[in-house]
Amino acid sequence: MKKTAIVITLGKHHVHYCKALIASIEFFNPELPIVIIKDGVFNTKSLEKRKNVSVVNSKEINKIHQLDLYILLNKLNILFLPQIGFDFDCYIHLDADSILTNPIEYEFFNQESDFFILQGNIIKKNDNEKMNNLAHYAFNLLDFPEYSFDDNELYFFSASHIAINKRIIPKLIELLKKHRYELNKEFINDKRIRFNDQGFLNLMINYLSHIKEIVVKIKDMGIYGKQAAKDFPKLTLENIKNKIDTEVMFIHYTAPSRKVTMKAHNFGDLLDYFLRLFYNNGYLFYIDENLRYARHYRDWFWKRAKNKLKHISKKI
């Protein structure tokens, strides 16, 4: 059994999702330690109180490597966790805006592989639609003449749900240092690597697997929150409560599927269930959620007001 940890990268707008995710991990895999890489200034005391949860500030990791890995590069701080004492054989990364809906499959992660893709697929160069997605959301093969790729078996995956074996971390750090300044989102004229950490990981995993420096395993285990509940009849609250196989390991709530209230989401009863489970106290849940709604509508109002004032000032 590999020594395994869950890693969650967290920004301030996803704390409520992260609470639901932590509760779902505790529900299905309470034995697994959780490391949260916090990016920004916000309150995480309620997360830090959990038994198996450790919270690390991205600023502290950046002091070590001085590569300024913030915002859309924060996932790459996983590569430096062994250097700050979080030394595991395997790091399973889950985006904060996700929940587990089945136990983590140990038999999959115990394989002698180096990189595990949990949400993605294999594509061929003659599949124009998927190759266009790869070029738009990760990298274009033609932009990297210095690297070779397998045209008949290319990986395209979300950086949000992956697992990294410790032994390939030094190689990824070496390549990260080589391409760090191409990843800077402020360099608008340099588009070789798209979507920051996602582009970097797709590029390097495709290259390293082709030259046989790493072994990649892929299994699409999750779904997105925008997908319809009717298409996943086993993914029910009743099955989750009774730990009956839902045939889906996680739900990932990306921006197109997010709502203000938890129950308004697709599979909202599951999301609401785990958030309430985190609190284990209906009164605290009620207070925190209503404060969150108030902050959301306050921010929405001021944003609209500022835009309106800006529009009026241009006419004067």
PDB file of N, CA, C and O in Angstrom, residues 13-41:
ATOM      1  N   HIS A  13     -12.765  31.840  -2.843  1.00  0.00           N
ATOM      2  CA  HIS A  13     -14.167  31.739  -3.270  1.00  0.00           C
ATOM      3  C   HIS A  13     -14.703  30.310  -3.222  1.00  0.00           C
ATOM      4  O   HIS A  13     -15.891  30.095  -3.501  1.00  0.00           O
ATOM      5  N   HIS A  14     -13.868  29.345  -2.879  1.00  0.00           N
ATOM      6  CA  HIS A  14     -14.301  27.954  -2.911  1.00  0.00           C
ATOM      7  C   HIS A  14     -14.277  27.275  -1.538  1.00  0.00           C
ATOM      8  O   HIS A  14     -14.337  26.054  -1.456  1.00  0.00           O
ATOM      9  N   VAL A  15     -14.219  28.066  -0.483  1.00  0.00           N
ATOM     10  CA  VAL A  15     -14.132  27.480   0.860  1.00  0.00           C
ATOM     11  C   VAL A  15     -15.356  26.622   1.170  1.00  0.00           C
ATOM     12  O   VAL A  15     -15.234  25.540   1.756  1.00  0.00           O
ATOM     13  N   HIS A  16     -16.554  27.073   0.775  1.00  0.00           N
ATOM     14  CA  HIS A  16     -17.761  26.295   1.086  1.00  0.00           C
ATOM     15  C   HIS A  16     -17.769  24.975   0.325  1.00  0.00           C
ATOM     16  O   HIS A  16     -18.196  23.942   0.859  1.00  0.00           O
ATOM     17  N   TYR A  17     -17.271  24.991  -0.924  1.00  0.00           N
ATOM     18  CA  TYR A  17     -17.143  23.729  -1.657  1.00  0.00           C
ATOM     19  C   TYR A  17     -16.119  22.824  -0.970  1.00  0.00           C
ATOM     20  O   TYR A  17     -16.320  21.617  -0.859  1.00  0.00           O
ATOM     21  N   CYS A  18     -15.028  23.414  -0.525  1.00  0.00           N
ATOM     22  CA  CYS A  18     -13.964  22.639   0.106  1.00  0.00           C
ATOM     23  C   CYS A  18     -14.461  21.939   1.371  1.00  0.00           C
ATOM     24  O   CYS A  18     -14.055  20.809   1.665  1.00  0.00           O
ATOM     25  N   LYS A  19     -15.332  22.593   2.111  1.00  0.00           N
ATOM     26  CA  LYS A  19     -15.906  21.972   3.311  1.00  0.00           C
ATOM     27  C   LYS A  19     -16.683  20.711   2.930  1.00  0.00           C
ATOM     28  O   LYS A  19     -16.571  19.675   3.599  1.00  0.00           O
ATOM     29  N   ALA A  20     -17.466  20.807   1.862  1.00  0.00           N
ATOM     30  CA  ALA A  20     -18.227  19.635   1.397  1.00  0.00           C
ATOM     31  C   ALA A  20     -17.281  18.537   0.935  1.00  0.00           C
ATOM     32  O   ALA A  20     -17.512  17.352   1.197  1.00  0.00           O
ATOM     33  N   LEU A  21     -16.202  18.923   0.243  1.00  0.00           N
ATOM     34  CA  LEU A  21     -15.225  17.933  -0.226  1.00  0.00           C
ATOM     35  C   LEU A  21     -14.558  17.221   0.947  1.00  0.00           C
ATOM     36  O   LEU A  21     -14.431  15.991   0.944  1.00  0.00           O
ATOM     37  N   ILE A  22     -14.146  17.976   1.946  1.00  0.00           N
ATOM     38  CA  ILE A  22     -13.513  17.367   3.123  1.00  0.00           C
ATOM     39  C   ILE A  22     -14.468  16.383   3.787  1.00  0.00           C
ATOM     40  O   ILE A  22     -14.075  15.261   4.153  1.00  0.00           O
ATOM     41  N   ALA A  23     -15.731  16.785   3.943  1.00  0.00           N
ATOM     42  CA  ALA A  23     -16.715  15.882   4.560  1.00  0.00           C
ATOM     43  C   ALA A  23     -16.896  14.615   3.745  1.00  0.00           C
ATOM     44  O   ALA A  23     -17.051  13.517   4.299  1.00  0.00           O
ATOM     45  N   SER A  24     -16.850  14.741   2.406  1.00  0.00           N
ATOM     46  CA  SER A  24     -17.013  13.555   1.556  1.00  0.00           C
ATOM     47  C   SER A  24     -15.807  12.628   1.656  1.00  0.00           C
ATOM     48  O   SER A  24     -15.949  11.405   1.632  1.00  0.00           O
ATOM     49  N   ILE A  25     -14.603  13.200   1.798  1.00  0.00           N
ATOM     50  CA  ILE A  25     -13.398  12.373   1.987  1.00  0.00           C
ATOM     51  C   ILE A  25     -13.459  11.666   3.335  1.00  0.00           C
ATOM     52  O   ILE A  25     -13.169  10.462   3.445  1.00  0.00           O
ATOM     53  N   GLU A  26     -13.856  12.403   4.356  1.00  0.00           N
ATOM     54  CA  GLU A  26     -13.982  11.799   5.692  1.00  0.00           C
ATOM     55  C   GLU A  26     -15.039  10.699   5.703  1.00  0.00           C
ATOM     56  O   GLU A  26     -14.927   9.730   6.447  1.00  0.00           O
ATOM     57  N   PHE A  27     -16.061  10.853   4.885  1.00  0.00           N
ATOM     58  CA  PHE A  27     -17.145   9.874   4.805  1.00  0.00           C
ATOM     59  C   PHE A  27     -16.680   8.586   4.132  1.00  0.00           C
ATOM     60  O   PHE A  27     -16.947   7.483   4.615  1.00  0.00           O
ATOM     61  N   PHE A  28     -15.952   8.718   3.016  1.00  0.00           N
ATOM     62  CA  PHE A  28     -15.552   7.540   2.240  1.00  0.00           C
ATOM     63  C   PHE A  28     -14.156   7.020   2.586  1.00  0.00           C
ATOM     64  O   PHE A  28     -13.921   5.812   2.564  1.00  0.00           O
ATOM     65  N   ASN A  29     -13.230   7.925   2.876  1.00  0.00           N
ATOM     66  CA  ASN A  29     -11.834   7.525   3.125  1.00  0.00           C
ATOM     67  C   ASN A  29     -11.260   8.280   4.325  1.00  0.00           C
ATOM     68  O   ASN A  29     -10.329   9.082   4.184  1.00  0.00           O
ATOM     69  N   PRO A  30     -11.782   8.027   5.520  1.00  0.00           N
ATOM     70  CA  PRO A  30     -11.330   8.776   6.692  1.00  0.00           C
ATOM     71  C   PRO A  30      -9.868   8.530   7.058  1.00  0.00           C
ATOM     72  O   PRO A  30      -9.275   9.290   7.829  1.00  0.00           O
ATOM     73  N   GLU A  31      -9.278   7.468   6.499  1.00  0.00           N
ATOM     74  CA  GLU A  31      -7.888   7.130   6.806  1.00  0.00           C
ATOM     75  C   GLU A  31      -6.877   8.003   6.057  1.00  0.00           C
ATOM     76  O   GLU A  31      -5.689   8.034   6.412  1.00  0.00           O
ATOM     77  N   LEU A  32      -7.326   8.730   5.034  1.00  0.00           N
ATOM     78  CA  LEU A  32      -6.398   9.481   4.199  1.00  0.00           C
ATOM     79  C   LEU A  32      -6.121  10.876   4.763  1.00  0.00           C
ATOM     80  O   LEU A  32      -7.061  11.631   5.055  1.00  0.00           O
ATOM     81  N   PRO A  33      -4.848  11.257   4.892  1.00  0.00           N
ATOM     82  CA  PRO A  33      -4.523  12.635   5.282  1.00  0.00           C
ATOM     83  C   PRO A  33      -4.837  13.593   4.135  1.00  0.00           C
ATOM     84  O   PRO A  33      -4.744  13.226   2.958  1.00  0.00           O
ATOM     85  N   ILE A  34      -5.214  14.809   4.507  1.00  0.00           N
ATOM     86  CA  ILE A  34      -5.563  15.840   3.522  1.00  0.00           C
ATOM     87  C   ILE A  34      -4.621  17.028   3.701  1.00  0.00           C
ATOM     88  O   ILE A  34      -4.463  17.542   4.816  1.00  0.00           O
ATOM     89  N   VAL A  35      -3.982  17.460   2.615  1.00  0.00           N
ATOM     90  CA  VAL A  35      -3.129  18.646   2.637  1.00  0.00           C
ATOM     91  C   VAL A  35      -3.789  19.700   1.755  1.00  0.00           C
ATOM     92  O   VAL A  35      -4.024  19.462   0.568  1.00  0.00           O
ATOM     93  N   ILE A  36      -4.096  20.854   2.340  1.00  0.00           N
ATOM     94  CA  ILE A  36      -4.696  21.958   1.586  1.00  0.00           C
ATOM     95  C   ILE A  36      -3.623  23.006   1.314  1.00  0.00           C
ATOM     96  O   ILE A  36      -2.959  23.475   2.247  1.00  0.00           O
ATOM     97  N   ILE A  37      -3.431  23.347   0.044  1.00  0.00           N
ATOM     98  CA  ILE A  37      -2.524  24.443  -0.318  1.00  0.00           C
ATOM     99  C   ILE A  37      -3.392  25.679  -0.536  1.00  0.00           C
ATOM    100  O   ILE A  37      -4.102  25.806  -1.540  1.00  0.00           O
ATOM    101  N   LYS A  38      -3.351  26.553   0.433  1.00  0.00           N
ATOM    102  CA  LYS A  38      -4.200  27.747   0.462  1.00  0.00           C
ATOM    103  C   LYS A  38      -3.528  28.878  -0.315  1.00  0.00           C
ATOM    104  O   LYS A  38      -2.362  29.203  -0.073  1.00  0.00           O
ATOM    105  N   ASP A  39      -4.262  29.487  -1.247  1.00  0.00           N
ATOM    106  CA  ASP A  39      -3.707  30.555  -2.077  1.00  0.00           C
ATOM    107  C   ASP A  39      -4.502  31.825  -1.862  1.00  0.00           C
ATOM    108  O   ASP A  39      -5.619  31.962  -2.367  1.00  0.00           O
ATOM    109  N   GLY A  40      -3.956  32.758  -1.069  1.00  0.00           N
ATOM    110  CA  GLY A  40      -4.655  34.001  -0.774  1.00  0.00           C
ATOM    111  C   GLY A  40      -4.821  34.204   0.722  1.00  0.00           C
ATOM    112  O   GLY A  40      -4.424  33.364   1.534  1.00  0.00           O
ATOM    113  N   VAL A  41      -5.445  35.326   1.070  1.00  0.00           N
ATOM    114  CA  VAL A  41      -5.660  35.673   2.477  1.00  0.00           C
ATOM    115  C   VAL A  41      -7.140  35.503   2.793  1.00  0.00           C
ATOM    116  O   VAL A  41      -7.977  36.284   2.340  1.00  0.00           O
TER     117      VAL A  41
END
